[in-house]
Amino acid sequence: MSDAFDALKERTQASVMNTYGRYPLALAKGSGCTLHDLDGREYLDLLAGIAVANLGHSHPEIADALARQARELVHVSNLFFQTPQVELAEALLGTWGPGRVFFCNSGAEANEGAIKLARRYQRTVRGQDRFEVITLTSSFHGRTLATLTATGQDKVKEHFQPLPEGFVTVPAGDLEALRAAFTPRTAAVLLEVVQGEGGVKLFPEAYLRGVQALCREQGALFMVDEIQTGMCRTGRWWAHQHHGLEPDVFTAAKALANGLPMGAVLATEEVARGFEPGSHATTFGGTPLVCAAALKTVEIMHRERIAERAARMGDFALALFADVAAQNPGKVKEVRGLGLMIGIDLAFDGQKVWEELMKRGFILNLTQGTVLRLLPPLVIEQEELRRFAQALSDVLAGQ
Ligand SMILES: Cc1ncc(COP(=O)(O)O)c(C=O)c1O
């Protein structure tokens, strides 16, 4: 490592809270799918800041939209009306259907909002004291107290007890277990169509439709966490659209503004009645500056048909990685994914493979110990994916 990196690392450790196991790399510049470190070394980004920079880094049109808006109006609070917010709400509903949007600042905050909306809708609109939210094992919904309780992984809960009441976790993929978990207190089921942190896990369509049907039958809301899967990541605007699902509520964040912090709760017109003035709020939610970036992101995604591109490139990548697996028998348990949300599940602990790929200039993530997780910018080229597949094959051959 260079002196510049060592100095930065030391300053970080002396001033920033120690909540992240950071990889020894300091990034200084990005453009498209390329990142540069402090010393000017180039990397291929296959992570997009964890499914955030879906249109690539430093997109010139988004930078221009931001600069324009920054000179016009940055923030006024939600005590007033402003144009960028309503334009964005209309644009997002245009990718889904009639409904209402609540804007916030992160994924966890969006899920908090969805949980609050479910409880309040059940009580104030339906007049039923339903407050429990059912979630699935190996899910991930955030790090606030309510969303980490909703998360179906014990590691995020350690030492944070007592946890908020009203959450039940059932085995993912098991419809009978879900049926048995419903009570007259169940307000909603919340799930990811493809579990991200959980290791890029997909569900059969019959299961997802079964969950929705059970929710309807039991008077619970069907809520989908699209924070990682949304904004064209899986080859559709929203992953639930692959399966013809009709959630009552879904949440978005990450790629909404291509890198600026933003979250959103989208709900049907009926369920949105659960919120009234004063029932939920956040100072920065839907601020003109971030809305301008998000609006430009949505506009480019439509114009460039980014969802179709992600579907096409995803198929290409899955075939490429299946070839790598075939060339390295016994080393890859499974290659799976939807669009450009891809997991390469290794047959052994993946730490060494991941570190070697990072050393070779490929930025990606390892989750659940064995799964190389790829969430590249959706503008990635075939040649870039081929370059990574070759490196992966070389690294696996050496294991
Ligand atoms: C599916 C899902 N939900 C919620 C979150 C939490 O989002 P944030 O980190 O913006 O709070 C994440 C983040 O990784 C996620 O992947």
Short mmCIF file of C-alpha atoms and ligand atoms in Angstrom, two decimals:
data_model
loop_
_atom_site.label_atom_id
_atom_site.label_comp_id
_atom_site.label_asym_id
_atom_site.label_seq_id
_atom_site.Cartn_x
_atom_site.Cartn_y
_atom_site.Cartn_z
CA MET A 1 0.00 0.00 0.00
CA SER A 2 1.15 3.53 -0.70
CA ASP A 3 2.03 6.11 1.97
CA ALA A 4 -1.02 8.12 0.90
CA PHE A 5 -3.28 5.12 1.60
CA ASP A 6 -1.64 4.39 4.96
CA ALA A 7 -2.10 7.99 6.06
CA LEU A 8 -5.76 7.99 5.02
CA LYS A 9 -6.40 4.71 6.81
CA GLU A 10 -4.82 6.03 10.00
CA ARG A 11 -6.90 9.23 9.90
CA THR A 12 -10.07 7.20 9.24
CA GLN A 13 -9.41 4.93 12.19
CA ALA A 14 -8.75 7.93 14.42
CA SER A 15 -11.89 9.82 13.44
CA VAL A 16 -14.62 7.55 12.04
CA MET A 17 -16.55 5.01 14.13
CA ASN A 18 -15.35 1.48 13.76
CA THR A 19 -18.47 -0.10 12.24
CA TYR A 20 -17.10 -1.39 8.93
CA GLY A 21 -14.52 -4.02 8.05
CA ARG A 22 -13.05 -1.99 5.22
CA TYR A 23 -11.03 -3.50 2.38
CA PRO A 24 -7.59 -1.80 2.15
CA LEU A 25 -8.44 0.33 -0.83
CA ALA A 26 -9.17 4.07 -1.04
CA LEU A 27 -11.20 5.12 -4.05
CA ALA A 28 -10.79 8.58 -5.46
CA LYS A 29 -12.56 8.76 -8.85
CA GLY A 30 -15.19 6.94 -10.84
CA SER A 31 -16.55 6.99 -14.37
CA GLY A 32 -19.01 4.45 -15.79
CA CYS A 33 -17.93 1.03 -14.55
CA THR A 34 -14.38 2.17 -13.79
CA LEU A 35 -12.98 3.30 -10.46
CA HIS A 36 -9.55 4.70 -9.67
CA ASP A 37 -7.74 4.49 -6.35
CA LEU A 38 -5.66 7.20 -4.68
CA ASP A 39 -2.61 6.17 -6.66
CA GLY A 40 -4.43 6.18 -10.00
CA ARG A 41 -4.76 2.37 -10.32
CA GLU A 42 -7.82 1.31 -12.29
CA TYR A 43 -10.53 -1.12 -11.14
CA LEU A 44 -13.56 -2.65 -12.83
CA ASP A 45 -16.54 -2.01 -10.56
CA LEU A 46 -18.82 -5.04 -10.29
CA LEU A 47 -20.56 -3.79 -7.15
CA ALA A 48 -21.79 -0.25 -7.99
CA GLY A 49 -21.50 0.81 -4.34
CA ILE A 50 -23.83 -2.12 -3.44
CA ALA A 51 -26.42 -1.77 -6.21
CA VAL A 52 -26.47 2.03 -6.14
CA ALA A 53 -24.68 3.46 -9.18
CA ASN A 54 -26.90 1.57 -11.63
CA LEU A 55 -26.12 4.05 -14.43
CA GLY A 56 -22.41 4.03 -13.58
CA HIS A 57 -20.28 6.53 -11.70
CA SER A 58 -20.25 10.28 -12.32
CA HIS A 59 -22.91 10.16 -15.01
CA PRO A 60 -22.50 13.49 -16.86
CA GLU A 61 -26.25 14.12 -17.33
CA ILE A 62 -26.95 13.47 -13.64
CA ALA A 63 -24.02 15.69 -12.66
CA ASP A 64 -25.48 18.48 -14.86
CA ALA A 65 -28.97 18.01 -13.42
CA LEU A 66 -27.53 18.22 -9.91
CA ALA A 67 -25.47 21.30 -10.65
CA ARG A 68 -28.50 23.05 -12.19
CA GLN A 69 -30.75 22.19 -9.25
CA ALA A 70 -28.06 23.11 -6.71
CA ARG A 71 -28.09 26.65 -8.12
CA GLU A 72 -31.89 26.78 -8.16
CA LEU A 73 -33.13 25.28 -4.87
CA VAL A 74 -31.60 22.62 -2.63
CA HIS A 75 -33.96 22.18 0.31
CA VAL A 76 -37.15 23.72 1.66
CA SER A 77 -38.65 20.94 3.89
CA ASN A 78 -41.98 19.21 3.36
CA LEU A 79 -43.91 22.13 4.82
CA PHE A 80 -44.11 23.44 1.25
CA PHE A 81 -44.85 22.25 -2.28
CA GLN A 82 -42.07 21.92 -4.85
CA THR A 83 -41.96 20.68 -8.44
CA PRO A 84 -39.06 18.14 -8.52
CA GLN A 85 -40.70 16.00 -5.81
CA VAL A 86 -44.06 15.70 -7.56
CA GLU A 87 -42.39 15.06 -10.91
CA LEU A 88 -40.41 12.24 -9.35
CA ALA A 89 -43.45 10.76 -7.61
CA GLU A 90 -45.33 10.78 -10.95
CA ALA A 91 -42.34 9.24 -12.75
CA LEU A 92 -42.01 6.44 -10.18
CA LEU A 93 -45.74 5.68 -10.25
CA GLY A 94 -45.40 5.58 -14.05
CA THR A 95 -43.13 2.53 -13.62
CA TRP A 96 -45.69 0.78 -11.43
CA GLY A 97 -49.29 1.97 -11.24
CA PRO A 98 -51.65 4.27 -9.40
CA GLY A 99 -50.63 4.95 -5.82
CA ARG A 100 -48.77 7.36 -3.56
CA VAL A 101 -45.11 7.82 -2.68
CA PHE A 102 -43.45 8.80 0.59
CA PHE A 103 -39.86 9.99 0.18
CA CYS A 104 -37.11 9.43 2.74
CA ASN A 105 -33.34 9.02 2.82
CA SER A 106 -32.30 5.38 2.99
CA GLY A 107 -33.46 1.82 2.66
CA ALA A 108 -33.88 1.20 6.37
CA GLU A 109 -35.93 4.37 6.66
CA ALA A 110 -38.13 3.26 3.76
CA ASN A 111 -38.79 -0.10 5.44
CA GLU A 112 -39.51 1.67 8.74
CA GLY A 113 -42.02 3.78 6.86
CA ALA A 114 -43.62 0.70 5.29
CA ILE A 115 -43.93 -1.02 8.68
CA LYS A 116 -45.48 2.09 10.22
CA LEU A 117 -47.85 2.45 7.27
CA ALA A 118 -48.97 -1.19 7.58
CA ARG A 119 -49.74 -0.80 11.29
CA ARG A 120 -51.47 2.53 10.88
CA TYR A 121 -53.51 1.42 7.84
CA GLN A 122 -54.75 -1.67 9.65
CA ARG A 123 -55.75 0.35 12.70
CA THR A 124 -57.07 3.60 11.29
CA VAL A 125 -58.56 2.50 7.97
CA ARG A 126 -59.58 -1.10 8.64
CA GLY A 127 -60.20 -0.67 12.35
CA GLN A 128 -58.25 -3.81 13.24
CA ASP A 129 -55.55 -4.06 15.87
CA ARG A 130 -53.04 -5.73 13.56
CA PHE A 131 -49.39 -4.86 14.13
CA GLU A 132 -47.26 -7.96 13.52
CA VAL A 133 -45.00 -8.10 10.49
CA ILE A 134 -43.87 -11.50 9.20
CA THR A 135 -40.48 -11.69 7.46
CA LEU A 136 -38.31 -14.53 6.14
CA THR A 137 -35.10 -16.18 7.28
CA SER A 138 -31.94 -14.87 5.56
CA SER A 139 -33.73 -11.65 4.64
CA PHE A 140 -32.14 -8.23 5.13
CA HIS A 141 -34.21 -5.14 5.76
CA GLY A 142 -31.86 -2.62 7.42
CA ARG A 143 -30.09 -1.60 10.61
CA THR A 144 -32.53 0.55 12.54
CA LEU A 145 -34.01 -1.20 15.56
CA ALA A 146 -37.27 -2.12 13.81
CA THR A 147 -35.66 -3.16 10.52
CA LEU A 148 -32.92 -5.23 12.13
CA THR A 149 -35.65 -6.99 14.10
CA ALA A 150 -37.45 -7.60 10.80
CA THR A 151 -34.21 -8.96 9.30
CA GLY A 152 -34.07 -12.75 9.36
CA GLN A 153 -30.40 -13.03 10.35
CA ASP A 154 -29.33 -13.25 14.00
CA LYS A 155 -25.93 -11.62 13.50
CA VAL A 156 -27.42 -8.13 13.02
CA LYS A 157 -29.36 -8.36 16.32
CA GLU A 158 -26.54 -9.32 18.69
CA HIS A 159 -26.22 -7.06 21.74
CA PHE A 160 -29.05 -4.75 20.63
CA GLN A 161 -31.77 -6.33 22.77
CA PRO A 162 -34.41 -5.54 23.84
CA LEU A 163 -35.80 -5.50 20.32
CA PRO A 164 -39.13 -3.96 19.31
CA GLU A 165 -42.16 -6.25 19.53
CA GLY A 166 -44.35 -7.31 16.67
CA PHE A 167 -42.01 -9.19 14.35
CA VAL A 168 -42.12 -12.86 13.40
CA THR A 169 -39.63 -14.65 11.15
CA VAL A 170 -40.56 -17.81 9.24
CA PRO A 171 -38.39 -20.15 7.12
CA ALA A 172 -37.95 -18.68 3.63
CA GLY A 173 -39.63 -20.68 0.89
CA ASP A 174 -42.01 -22.57 3.21
CA LEU A 175 -45.64 -21.64 2.53
CA GLU A 176 -47.04 -23.91 5.23
CA ALA A 177 -44.80 -22.30 7.87
CA LEU A 178 -46.05 -18.92 6.72
CA ARG A 179 -49.68 -20.04 6.85
CA ALA A 180 -49.16 -21.24 10.42
CA ALA A 181 -47.58 -17.91 11.45
CA PHE A 182 -50.61 -15.73 10.60
CA THR A 183 -52.64 -14.53 13.58
CA PRO A 184 -55.44 -11.98 13.94
CA ARG A 185 -52.60 -9.55 14.80
CA THR A 186 -50.75 -9.96 11.47
CA ALA A 187 -50.52 -6.61 9.70
CA ALA A 188 -48.23 -7.53 6.80
CA VAL A 189 -45.68 -9.83 5.24
CA LEU A 190 -42.46 -8.19 4.03
CA LEU A 191 -40.08 -10.00 1.67
CA GLU A 192 -37.40 -9.51 -0.97
CA VAL A 193 -38.21 -11.14 -4.34
CA VAL A 194 -34.49 -11.98 -4.58
CA GLN A 195 -32.67 -11.97 -1.25
CA GLY A 196 -29.50 -9.90 -1.68
CA GLU A 197 -27.49 -9.91 1.55
CA GLY A 198 -28.87 -13.40 2.15
CA GLY A 199 -26.75 -14.68 -0.76
CA VAL A 200 -28.65 -13.83 -3.98
CA LYS A 201 -31.42 -16.32 -3.26
CA LEU A 202 -34.30 -16.64 -5.70
CA PHE A 203 -37.76 -18.02 -4.95
CA PRO A 204 -40.03 -20.07 -7.21
CA GLU A 205 -42.86 -17.98 -8.67
CA ALA A 206 -45.40 -20.34 -7.10
CA TYR A 207 -44.04 -19.50 -3.65
CA LEU A 208 -44.15 -15.74 -4.19
CA ARG A 209 -47.68 -15.91 -5.60
CA GLY A 210 -48.62 -18.18 -2.73
CA VAL A 211 -47.39 -15.59 -0.20
CA GLN A 212 -49.44 -12.90 -1.91
CA ALA A 213 -52.53 -15.13 -1.95
CA LEU A 214 -52.13 -15.96 1.75
CA CYS A 215 -51.83 -12.26 2.57
CA ARG A 216 -55.07 -11.52 0.70
CA GLU A 217 -56.84 -14.44 2.37
CA GLN A 218 -55.64 -13.45 5.87
CA GLY A 219 -56.27 -9.70 5.61
CA ALA A 220 -52.55 -8.84 5.76
CA LEU A 221 -50.69 -6.46 3.47
CA PHE A 222 -48.27 -7.94 0.94
CA MET A 223 -45.13 -5.77 1.08
CA VAL A 224 -42.01 -6.13 -1.06
CA ASP A 225 -38.56 -4.77 -0.24
CA GLU A 226 -37.19 -3.64 -3.64
CA ILE A 227 -34.31 -1.70 -2.12
CA GLN A 228 -31.65 -3.84 -3.77
CA THR A 229 -33.72 -5.42 -6.57
CA GLY A 230 -35.36 -2.23 -7.83
CA MET A 231 -34.50 0.38 -10.46
CA CYS A 232 -33.97 -2.11 -13.32
CA ARG A 233 -31.40 -4.22 -11.43
CA THR A 234 -33.06 -7.56 -12.19
CA GLY A 235 -34.19 -6.77 -15.75
CA ARG A 236 -37.52 -5.12 -14.87
CA TRP A 237 -38.14 -1.82 -13.14
CA TRP A 238 -39.11 -3.79 -10.03
CA ALA A 239 -38.35 -7.46 -9.41
CA HIS A 240 -41.94 -8.26 -8.42
CA GLN A 241 -42.96 -7.43 -12.02
CA HIS A 242 -41.22 -10.64 -13.20
CA HIS A 243 -43.90 -12.63 -11.42
CA GLY A 244 -46.98 -10.50 -11.98
CA LEU A 245 -47.15 -9.70 -8.26
CA GLU A 246 -49.26 -6.82 -7.00
CA PRO A 247 -47.81 -5.64 -3.70
CA ASP A 248 -49.85 -3.32 -1.52
CA VAL A 249 -46.63 -1.57 -0.57
CA PHE A 250 -43.05 -1.70 -1.79
CA THR A 251 -39.88 0.08 -0.77
CA ALA A 252 -37.03 1.47 -2.86
CA ALA A 253 -33.70 3.16 -2.11
CA LYS A 254 -30.11 2.45 -3.25
CA ALA A 255 -30.21 3.22 -7.00
CA LEU A 256 -33.13 5.66 -6.87
CA ALA A 257 -30.89 8.71 -7.27
CA ASN A 258 -27.86 6.82 -8.69
CA GLY A 259 -25.71 7.57 -5.64
CA LEU A 260 -27.41 10.30 -3.69
CA PRO A 261 -29.14 9.13 -0.52
CA MET A 262 -32.82 8.54 -1.14
CA GLY A 263 -35.49 6.06 -0.09
CA ALA A 264 -39.15 5.74 -1.01
CA VAL A 265 -42.26 3.90 0.10
CA LEU A 266 -44.76 3.23 -2.69
CA ALA A 267 -48.26 2.16 -1.73
CA THR A 268 -51.58 1.64 -3.46
CA GLU A 269 -54.05 4.52 -3.14
CA GLU A 270 -56.06 2.43 -0.68
CA VAL A 271 -53.16 1.62 1.67
CA ALA A 272 -51.68 5.13 1.44
CA ARG A 273 -54.82 6.25 3.31
CA GLY A 274 -53.06 4.90 6.40
CA PHE A 275 -50.95 8.06 6.62
CA GLU A 276 -52.36 11.51 7.38
CA PRO A 277 -50.69 14.86 7.99
CA GLY A 278 -48.50 14.53 11.08
CA SER A 279 -48.40 10.71 11.12
CA HIS A 280 -44.99 10.28 9.49
CA ALA A 281 -42.24 12.67 8.40
CA THR A 282 -38.57 13.28 7.71
CA THR A 283 -36.82 16.62 7.21
CA PHE A 284 -34.79 15.73 4.14
CA GLY A 285 -37.22 13.38 2.38
CA GLY A 286 -37.67 14.23 -1.29
CA THR A 287 -35.57 17.35 -1.20
CA PRO A 288 -35.40 19.13 -4.60
CA LEU A 289 -31.69 18.39 -5.09
CA VAL A 290 -31.97 14.63 -4.65
CA CYS A 291 -35.24 14.50 -6.59
CA ALA A 292 -33.51 16.20 -9.55
CA ALA A 293 -30.87 13.45 -9.57
CA ALA A 294 -33.51 10.72 -9.25
CA LEU A 295 -35.68 12.23 -11.99
CA LYS A 296 -32.75 12.30 -14.38
CA THR A 297 -31.94 8.68 -13.39
CA VAL A 298 -35.48 7.53 -14.21
CA GLU A 299 -35.47 9.52 -17.49
CA ILE A 300 -32.19 7.91 -18.63
CA MET A 301 -33.37 4.44 -17.61
CA HIS A 302 -36.46 4.84 -19.82
CA ARG A 303 -34.58 6.38 -22.73
CA GLU A 304 -31.76 3.83 -22.76
CA ARG A 305 -34.05 0.87 -22.02
CA ILE A 306 -31.87 -0.03 -19.07
CA ALA A 307 -34.18 -2.76 -17.75
CA GLU A 308 -34.01 -4.67 -21.03
CA ARG A 309 -30.25 -4.14 -21.10
CA ALA A 310 -29.86 -5.52 -17.57
CA ALA A 311 -31.93 -8.58 -18.55
CA ARG A 312 -29.81 -9.17 -21.66
CA MET A 313 -26.46 -8.61 -19.94
CA GLY A 314 -27.60 -10.72 -17.00
CA ASP A 315 -28.33 -13.67 -19.30
CA PHE A 316 -24.96 -13.16 -20.98
CA ALA A 317 -23.15 -13.04 -17.62
CA LEU A 318 -24.94 -16.10 -16.22
CA ALA A 319 -23.97 -18.14 -19.32
CA LEU A 320 -20.38 -16.90 -19.07
CA PHE A 321 -20.07 -17.81 -15.38
CA ALA A 322 -21.73 -21.19 -15.97
CA ASP A 323 -18.90 -21.86 -18.46
CA VAL A 324 -16.34 -20.84 -15.82
CA ALA A 325 -18.00 -23.25 -13.39
CA ALA A 326 -17.90 -26.05 -15.97
CA GLN A 327 -14.20 -25.39 -16.61
CA ASN A 328 -13.48 -25.66 -12.88
CA PRO A 329 -15.32 -28.79 -11.76
CA GLY A 330 -16.16 -29.09 -8.08
CA LYS A 331 -15.33 -25.46 -7.30
CA VAL A 332 -18.64 -23.71 -7.94
CA LYS A 333 -21.79 -24.96 -6.25
CA GLU A 334 -24.16 -22.77 -8.24
CA VAL A 335 -24.33 -19.71 -10.45
CA ARG A 336 -27.65 -17.93 -9.98
CA GLY A 337 -29.24 -14.57 -10.47
CA LEU A 338 -31.83 -12.40 -12.07
CA GLY A 339 -30.73 -9.68 -14.47
CA LEU A 340 -27.52 -8.14 -13.14
CA MET A 341 -27.99 -9.38 -9.58
CA ILE A 342 -25.74 -12.41 -9.65
CA GLY A 343 -24.35 -14.82 -7.08
CA ILE A 344 -21.51 -17.26 -7.75
CA ASP A 345 -21.82 -19.72 -4.89
CA LEU A 346 -18.46 -21.41 -4.30
CA ALA A 347 -18.08 -24.92 -2.94
CA PHE A 348 -15.65 -23.62 -0.28
CA ASP A 349 -14.92 -20.51 1.79
CA GLY A 350 -14.66 -17.67 -0.70
CA GLN A 351 -12.39 -15.27 1.20
CA LYS A 352 -9.21 -16.10 -0.75
CA VAL A 353 -10.88 -16.04 -4.16
CA TRP A 354 -12.54 -12.73 -3.35
CA GLU A 355 -9.27 -11.17 -2.12
CA GLU A 356 -7.37 -12.38 -5.19
CA LEU A 357 -10.01 -10.91 -7.53
CA MET A 358 -9.87 -7.61 -5.67
CA LYS A 359 -6.07 -7.63 -5.98
CA ARG A 360 -6.46 -8.17 -9.71
CA GLY A 361 -8.58 -5.05 -9.96
CA PHE A 362 -12.17 -6.36 -9.77
CA ILE A 363 -14.42 -4.82 -7.15
CA LEU A 364 -17.07 -7.21 -5.91
CA ASN A 365 -18.53 -8.47 -2.67
CA LEU A 366 -18.49 -11.72 -0.73
CA THR A 367 -21.65 -12.54 1.20
CA GLN A 368 -22.60 -15.47 3.46
CA GLY A 369 -18.96 -16.66 3.29
CA THR A 370 -19.21 -18.44 -0.06
CA VAL A 371 -21.19 -16.25 -2.44
CA LEU A 372 -19.36 -13.85 -4.76
CA ARG A 373 -22.03 -11.20 -5.26
CA LEU A 374 -22.04 -9.14 -8.44
CA LEU A 375 -24.15 -5.99 -8.68
CA PRO A 376 -22.39 -4.11 -11.48
CA PRO A 377 -23.55 -0.86 -13.00
CA LEU A 378 -26.26 -1.82 -15.51
CA VAL A 379 -24.25 -0.09 -18.26
CA ILE A 380 -21.52 -2.74 -18.06
CA GLU A 381 -20.24 -4.05 -21.41
CA GLN A 382 -19.83 -7.66 -22.55
CA GLU A 383 -16.09 -7.19 -22.85
CA GLU A 384 -15.88 -6.13 -19.20
CA LEU A 385 -17.85 -9.18 -18.08
CA ARG A 386 -15.60 -11.40 -20.20
CA ARG A 387 -12.51 -9.87 -18.58
CA PHE A 388 -13.88 -10.69 -15.14
CA ALA A 389 -14.90 -14.25 -16.16
CA GLN A 390 -11.35 -14.92 -17.40
CA ALA A 391 -9.86 -13.64 -14.13
CA LEU A 392 -12.32 -15.71 -12.09
CA SER A 393 -11.43 -18.81 -14.09
CA ASP A 394 -7.70 -18.19 -13.54
CA VAL A 395 -8.17 -17.64 -9.80
CA LEU A 396 -10.39 -20.72 -9.39
CA ALA A 397 -7.85 -22.85 -11.32
CA GLY A 398 -5.24 -21.90 -8.72
CA GLN A 399 -7.40 -22.98 -5.76
C1 LIG B 1 -33.01 -5.56 0.61
C2 LIG B 1 -32.47 -4.46 1.46
N1 LIG B 1 -33.29 -3.82 2.30
C3 LIG B 1 -32.86 -2.80 3.08
C4 LIG B 1 -31.54 -2.39 3.04
C5 LIG B 1 -31.10 -1.26 3.92
O1 LIG B 1 -30.83 -0.15 3.14
P1 LIG B 1 -29.94 1.05 3.73
O2 LIG B 1 -28.56 0.49 3.94
O3 LIG B 1 -30.01 2.12 2.69
O4 LIG B 1 -30.57 1.46 5.02
C6 LIG B 1 -30.65 -3.04 2.19
C7 LIG B 1 -29.22 -2.64 2.16
O5 LIG B 1 -28.35 -3.39 1.80
C8 LIG B 1 -31.12 -4.10 1.37
O6 LIG B 1 -30.31 -4.75 0.54
#
